[in-house]
Amino acid sequence: MAKKKRLRLIAEMARKIRAYREMKSQPRESQKYDLDYETMRRPLTGKMLPVMAWQDVRKESRLFSLLAGMRLFGVGRLFTRKSWLQDHTEPSYWQITKVKVDYTAENMDHGKAWGILTYKGKKETEVKEMDKVMYHDWRLVPKHLEQQMKDFEPLPEPPVRYVPYPPLLRAMILAQRSKAGACVREEPTLPLTRNVLFNKDYFRQQDLERQRQEGTAV
Amino acid sequence: MFQVIGGRSVQASRLLAPRSAVLVEAVRGRKSRTDPVAKSKEGRIKTPPPVDPVEMVVLKERFSEYQLLMKSLRMAFKEEVLRKKYEEETGSRAEERAREEEEEHRALMALNDQENLRMLRLRILRVQEQAEKAQRKKLKVLLKQEQGQQKFLKEKEKEILQLQEDAKNFITLENLDQRIEEALDNPKNYNFAIDKEGQVVKQTILQ
């Protein structure tokens, strides 16, 4: 048996205090995301922004630069990103629900925001923290275009494509089927899906469908 | 700092036109991420390689198709494995197997109990026999002891009787005078001769 550990309460307290102080002395948002527009460097770390972003940084604005000039800091308004506008045809936007501004910033130019995302027309249900708030990429959706964006109905997902298997795998599957005794004449096809959650419900559903197709044995 | 690559982690463009004889790739080897930038690299602006838009479109399409196929293949294999596991746990065979196992277990337990009973009975018999044997032995030993004791007693009694009988012929203070007179009156002749044939000759005269 090891010797009983000495209860170092003061060391424990010191550790907690150090952790708290470290947490409190972290640089604020305004300091972290401050940018020198001439050299394109962040003064805090001295790192340079990537070259492809320089054009956008000069032309576009940060989310909070827009929010700073709006009533209620833009709570309830819709905001898109220029990259979304360029990349996708379906509208994607954030609807802002909550804003926490960094009061140490000069122009109230930095902070955190929360909202509901609608990505490519599909609206999510939960409020999430908005990421990439400090990117020079944001655009406000004017009020007369808001309804247009919200009205957009995303196209239904295209039906699952079925694709023949590669030849060796196909031969293996057919051999397995013949050994199991199921019908060999059907060509095995691979369904092209991206995200399927495999849990018990999935397999139960599969079993039910199979039973429905085959019919229960008499 | 530079690592030689074999195969998978190489981008397509670099494969086609390596400038050095061996394929090398920049890898964070000697310096860690907190080390300051070298003085020769202070004003360096890293530009990404130029991209041909037509080629980019074609490549993106092809890659997305390829990745979709690979992902769906992987999902198919994963599904197979998980399905097997599911069948094992909650399939129709699983219940039968569980029942069979339980029955087997019960049968074996019954067998075991039977065996135990049988062995118990045999053991009881054996133990009884041994106890009886031991008892008998003890009795025998006791008997022997008693017999020995009695023999001893008898011998001692015999000796006592012998002594008693001998005591009649003892010379006591009262008999002393009488016996002396008798002895003087009857001289006994202990002399005799014996020859080789064993014939005893009592011819010597007492003087």
XYZ file of C-alpha atoms in Angstrom:
425
model
C 0.000 0.000 0.000
C 1.393 3.463 -0.858
C 1.915 6.067 1.811
C -1.130 8.276 2.324
C -0.831 11.481 0.161
C -0.370 14.712 2.048
C -3.356 17.037 1.554
C -1.715 20.080 0.036
C -4.659 22.433 0.313
C -2.722 25.637 -0.140
C -1.078 24.300 -3.293
C -4.518 23.363 -4.574
C -5.817 26.849 -3.838
C -2.777 28.415 -5.514
C -3.387 26.277 -8.580
C -6.979 27.419 -8.797
C -6.016 31.051 -8.364
C -3.364 30.770 -11.047
C -5.843 29.180 -13.432
C -8.394 31.933 -12.726
C -5.858 34.674 -13.256
C -4.717 33.094 -16.477
C -8.304 32.919 -17.637
C -8.851 36.553 -16.747
C -5.634 37.803 -18.291
C -6.331 36.303 -21.697
C -6.314 38.865 -24.492
C -9.730 40.327 -25.271
C -11.450 39.837 -28.622
C -10.519 43.314 -29.748
C -6.856 42.660 -29.024
C -6.873 39.182 -30.571
C -8.576 40.172 -33.823
C -7.110 43.601 -34.221
C -5.544 44.099 -37.648
C -3.003 46.502 -39.133
C -4.414 47.235 -42.584
C -1.103 48.399 -44.035
C 1.021 45.357 -43.316
C -1.887 42.929 -42.946
C -0.571 41.692 -39.607
C -2.228 40.995 -36.311
C -0.379 43.091 -33.685
C -0.921 40.503 -30.974
C 0.841 37.561 -32.618
C 2.699 39.334 -35.426
C 1.300 36.844 -37.939
C 0.293 37.862 -41.425
C -3.044 37.073 -42.976
C -3.005 34.755 -46.019
C -2.559 36.514 -49.360
C -5.849 35.400 -50.890
C -7.704 37.155 -48.063
C -6.089 40.586 -48.557
C -8.505 41.724 -51.237
C -11.527 40.802 -49.139
C -10.016 42.397 -46.041
C -9.650 45.711 -47.828
C -13.092 45.704 -49.418
C -15.464 43.850 -47.099
C -16.184 44.338 -43.410
C -16.360 42.287 -40.259
C -19.687 41.305 -38.778
C -19.357 43.554 -35.777
C -18.314 46.503 -37.896
C -21.763 46.204 -39.422
C -23.488 45.461 -36.145
C -21.916 48.433 -34.407
C -23.914 50.837 -36.568
C -27.273 49.081 -36.245
C -30.167 49.253 -33.833
C -30.011 46.609 -31.102
C -26.754 45.448 -32.687
C -28.678 43.761 -35.446
C -30.525 41.233 -33.317
C -33.106 39.603 -35.541
C -31.523 40.626 -38.811
C -30.115 38.314 -41.440
C -26.469 38.278 -42.439
C -24.811 36.441 -45.317
C -21.206 35.855 -46.146
C -19.674 36.851 -49.446
C -18.088 33.420 -49.798
C -21.494 31.782 -49.485
C -22.926 34.115 -52.091
C -20.128 33.205 -54.459
C -20.018 29.487 -53.833
C -23.645 28.431 -53.466
C -26.743 29.381 -55.399
C -29.078 28.512 -52.537
C -29.236 31.257 -49.942
C -27.394 30.688 -46.678
C -27.666 33.160 -43.811
C -27.425 33.625 -40.089
C -30.293 35.110 -38.130
C -28.826 36.791 -35.068
C -30.420 36.081 -31.688
C -27.824 37.204 -29.150
C -24.863 39.544 -29.226
C -22.079 40.003 -26.706
C -19.920 42.980 -27.556
C -16.365 43.411 -26.324
C -16.614 46.699 -24.436
C -12.856 47.270 -24.537
C -12.934 47.710 -28.318
C -12.654 51.267 -29.628
C -15.597 51.225 -32.010
C -17.429 48.297 -30.404
C -15.951 46.427 -33.311
C -15.499 42.965 -31.867
C -17.456 40.410 -29.873
C -19.369 37.172 -30.020
C -22.726 36.489 -31.566
C -25.232 33.664 -31.556
C -27.874 32.826 -34.072
C -29.784 30.350 -36.190
C -28.082 29.150 -39.359
C -29.839 28.440 -42.612
C -27.361 26.705 -44.832
C -28.235 26.274 -48.487
C -31.894 26.780 -47.715
C -32.088 24.274 -44.846
C -32.911 25.933 -41.561
C -31.520 24.522 -38.346
C -33.481 24.394 -35.105
C -30.912 25.285 -32.478
C -29.181 28.530 -31.658
C -25.445 28.177 -32.112
C -22.482 30.456 -31.636
C -21.577 32.048 -34.942
C -18.154 31.127 -36.137
C -15.820 33.226 -38.301
C -17.336 36.385 -36.901
C -14.020 38.235 -37.274
C -13.667 37.435 -40.979
C -13.897 40.261 -43.415
C -16.640 38.527 -45.293
C -20.016 39.625 -43.963
C -22.871 41.314 -45.691
C -26.132 42.590 -44.311
C -29.324 41.412 -45.996
C -31.532 44.485 -46.575
C -35.044 44.275 -45.223
C -36.764 44.230 -48.605
C -34.762 41.151 -49.606
C -35.220 39.270 -46.345
C -38.557 37.765 -47.313
C -37.109 36.616 -50.639
C -34.351 34.740 -48.861
C -36.672 33.199 -46.318
C -39.155 32.105 -48.954
C -36.623 29.986 -50.757
C -37.650 26.343 -50.802
C -34.648 24.028 -51.042
C -34.965 21.399 -53.714
C -35.696 17.955 -52.372
C -32.615 15.799 -52.175
C -32.038 13.864 -55.369
C -32.996 10.196 -55.048
C -30.242 7.826 -53.994
C -28.188 6.691 -56.939
C -27.405 3.011 -57.213
C -24.112 2.061 -58.781
C -22.730 -1.356 -59.780
C -19.946 -2.696 -57.599
C -16.360 -3.091 -58.813
C -15.921 -6.520 -60.441
C -13.990 -8.373 -57.754
C -16.268 -7.167 -54.991
C -19.279 -8.059 -57.097
C -17.932 -11.588 -57.593
C -17.348 -11.896 -53.847
C -20.865 -10.727 -53.051
C -22.421 -13.119 -55.541
C -20.394 -16.002 -54.125
C -21.514 -15.100 -50.604
C -25.135 -14.911 -51.720
C -25.013 -18.257 -53.469
C -23.503 -19.803 -50.356
C -26.226 -18.279 -48.194
C -28.828 -19.508 -50.633
C -30.457 -16.202 -51.578
C -31.341 -15.350 -55.173
C -28.232 -14.885 -57.292
C -29.792 -13.378 -60.384
C -30.230 -9.905 -58.817
C -27.314 -7.592 -59.592
C -25.848 -6.195 -56.342
C -25.831 -2.390 -56.355
C -24.111 0.086 -54.053
C -26.272 2.989 -52.769
C -24.362 6.260 -52.901
C -24.996 7.900 -49.538
C -22.848 10.134 -47.429
C -24.048 10.057 -43.861
C -25.934 7.127 -42.433
C -26.124 6.725 -38.683
C -25.871 3.037 -37.907
C -27.784 2.310 -34.758
C -30.320 -0.252 -33.673
C -33.223 1.721 -35.111
C -31.582 1.627 -38.525
C -31.295 -2.141 -38.474
C -34.793 -2.582 -37.121
C -36.104 -0.434 -39.952
C -34.166 -2.534 -42.426
C -35.613 -5.718 -40.966
C -39.140 -4.351 -41.111
C -38.683 -3.312 -44.722
C -37.288 -6.685 -45.629
C -40.212 -8.397 -43.929
C -42.636 -6.161 -45.747
C -41.001 -6.972 -49.064
C -40.704 -10.681 -48.539
C -43.863 -11.162 -46.546
C -43.804 -12.980 -43.232
C -43.289 -16.716 -43.399
C -46.445 -18.733 -42.931
C 13.055 19.570 -42.002
C 12.445 17.961 -45.361
C 11.110 14.435 -45.376
C 11.335 11.923 -48.189
C 7.890 10.653 -49.152
C 6.813 7.319 -50.490
C 3.422 7.354 -52.051
C 0.230 8.465 -50.427
C 0.717 11.927 -48.981
C 1.771 13.579 -52.242
C -0.323 15.987 -54.199
C -0.966 15.202 -57.830
C 0.851 18.279 -59.166
C 4.017 17.542 -57.229
C 4.087 13.967 -58.433
C 4.142 15.076 -62.034
C 7.002 17.583 -61.831
C 9.446 17.039 -58.990
C 12.360 19.422 -59.319
C 14.745 17.412 -57.186
C 15.714 13.874 -57.926
C 13.975 12.593 -54.793
C 10.458 13.585 -53.776
C 10.714 15.799 -50.686
C 8.023 17.511 -48.622
C 8.251 20.291 -46.040
C 7.668 18.834 -42.603
C 7.876 20.542 -39.218
C 10.964 18.712 -38.014
C 13.695 20.747 -36.405
C 11.739 23.837 -35.263
C 8.563 23.701 -33.178
C 5.531 25.908 -33.788
C 6.497 28.448 -31.129
C 9.964 29.108 -32.566
C 10.364 32.550 -34.181
C 10.578 32.904 -37.937
C 14.074 32.890 -39.393
C 15.565 36.292 -40.294
C 15.851 35.347 -43.945
C 12.115 34.635 -44.036
C 10.940 37.816 -42.303
C 9.431 39.610 -45.284
C 8.246 36.435 -46.997
C 4.715 36.414 -48.324
C 3.487 32.916 -49.062
C 1.411 32.858 -52.229
C -0.569 29.742 -52.998
C 0.178 28.083 -56.353
C -1.816 29.471 -59.322
C -4.972 27.585 -60.211
C -6.395 26.967 -63.662
C -10.166 27.461 -63.296
C -11.213 24.989 -65.979
C -8.928 22.316 -64.581
C -10.162 23.162 -61.080
C -13.782 22.656 -62.057
C -13.080 19.355 -63.759
C -10.928 18.118 -60.893
C -13.479 19.136 -58.283
C -16.229 17.286 -60.067
C -14.159 14.163 -60.466
C -12.884 14.260 -56.917
C -16.321 14.780 -55.451
C -17.629 11.790 -57.430
C -14.662 9.688 -56.355
C -14.982 10.662 -52.725
C -18.701 9.918 -52.791
C -18.021 6.441 -54.162
C -15.303 5.692 -51.639
C -17.346 6.957 -48.744
C -20.360 4.922 -49.759
C -18.167 1.811 -50.114
C -16.767 2.368 -46.668
C -20.252 2.884 -45.271
C -21.371 -0.359 -46.928
C -18.567 -2.301 -45.240
C -19.217 -0.616 -41.927
C -22.891 -1.447 -42.253
C -22.060 -5.093 -42.826
C -19.943 -5.286 -39.729
C -22.470 -3.491 -37.555
C -25.281 -5.593 -38.950
C -23.462 -8.745 -37.975
C -22.952 -7.381 -34.496
C -26.617 -6.393 -34.294
C -27.733 -9.822 -35.466
C -25.533 -11.450 -32.882
C -26.976 -9.372 -30.102
C -30.646 -9.087 -31.001
C -31.196 -11.379 -34.004
C -33.632 -14.266 -34.242
C -30.799 -16.769 -33.845
C -29.617 -15.126 -30.676
C -32.730 -16.003 -28.668
C -32.640 -19.627 -29.760
C -28.996 -19.859 -28.906
C -29.614 -18.288 -25.527
C -32.393 -20.785 -24.809
C -30.233 -23.723 -25.942
C -27.404 -22.568 -23.752
C -29.692 -22.253 -20.786
C -31.084 -25.734 -21.293
C -27.649 -27.167 -21.655
C -26.610 -25.444 -18.489
C -29.591 -26.821 -16.608
C -28.938 -30.355 -17.872
C -25.323 -30.185 -16.869
C -26.234 -28.867 -13.445
C -28.687 -31.749 -12.993
C -25.986 -34.233 -13.991
C -23.618 -32.640 -11.574
C -26.150 -32.885 -8.771
C -26.739 -36.543 -9.527
C -23.070 -37.273 -9.465
C -22.715 -35.463 -6.205
C -25.533 -37.518 -4.638
C -24.034 -40.773 -5.792
C -20.634 -39.874 -4.475
C -22.224 -38.798 -1.228
C -23.881 -42.154 -0.737
C -20.724 -44.075 -1.538
C -18.805 -41.893 0.789
C -21.279 -42.463 3.600
C -21.032 -46.234 3.159
C -17.288 -46.120 3.059
C -17.102 -43.956 6.112
C -19.428 -46.302 7.973
C -17.349 -49.326 7.065
C -14.207 -47.621 8.159
C -15.798 -46.674 11.441
C -16.870 -50.244 12.049
C -13.424 -51.542 11.220
C -11.839 -49.134 13.595
C -14.284 -50.149 16.293
C -13.491 -53.785 15.827
C -9.806 -53.147 15.960
C -10.174 -51.245 19.135
C -12.146 -54.052 20.705
C -9.535 -56.567 19.631
C -6.793 -54.542 21.098
C -8.674 -54.195 24.342
C -9.306 -57.904 24.435
C -5.663 -58.652 23.847
C -4.685 -56.304 26.565
C -7.076 -57.930 28.965
C -5.863 -61.359 28.010
C -2.314 -60.294 28.568
C -3.168 -58.900 31.903
C -4.959 -62.027 32.926
C -2.065 -64.220 31.820
C 0.270 -62.149 33.879
C -2.000 -62.434 36.850
C -2.230 -66.160 36.482
C 1.507 -66.570 36.261
C 1.972 -64.482 39.278
C -0.625 -66.561 41.136
C 1.180 -69.717 40.116
C 4.427 -68.377 41.449
C 2.732 -67.378 44.634
C 1.276 -70.844 45.033
C 4.649 -72.368 44.260
C 6.219 -70.148 46.859
C 3.536 -71.032 49.355
C 4.240 -74.684 48.756
C 7.946 -74.133 49.044
C 7.428 -72.151 52.206
C 6.243 -75.314 53.898
C 9.728 -76.753 53.550
C 11.562 -73.662 54.708
C 13.755 -73.720 57.679
C 12.343 -71.395 60.338
C 13.517 -70.613 63.823
C 11.290 -73.278 65.326
C 12.399 -75.928 62.828
C 15.997 -74.955 63.050
C 16.955 -77.376 65.836
C 14.874 -80.190 64.389
C 16.296 -79.752 60.920
C 19.837 -79.574 62.138
C 19.316 -82.813 63.999
C 17.737 -84.386 60.942
C 20.546 -83.212 58.710
C 23.129 -84.584 61.102
C 21.252 -87.828 61.438
C 20.876 -88.443 57.694
C 24.104 -87.767 55.909
C 23.481 -87.470 52.200
C 25.976 -88.710 49.726
C 26.261 -86.458 46.744
C 29.167 -88.255 45.158
C 28.641 -90.222 42.024
C 30.534 -91.223 38.972
C 29.458 -91.299 35.360
C 30.962 -93.139 32.452
C 30.880 -92.353 28.724
C 27.641 -94.225 28.163
C 25.963 -92.054 30.700
C 25.555 -94.658 33.347
C 25.532 -93.196 36.800
C 27.495 -95.114 39.406
C 26.882 -94.350 43.057
C 29.479 -96.575 44.718
C 31.560 -94.043 46.593
C 31.276 -94.308 50.329
C 30.556 -91.186 52.393
C 33.241 -90.491 55.051
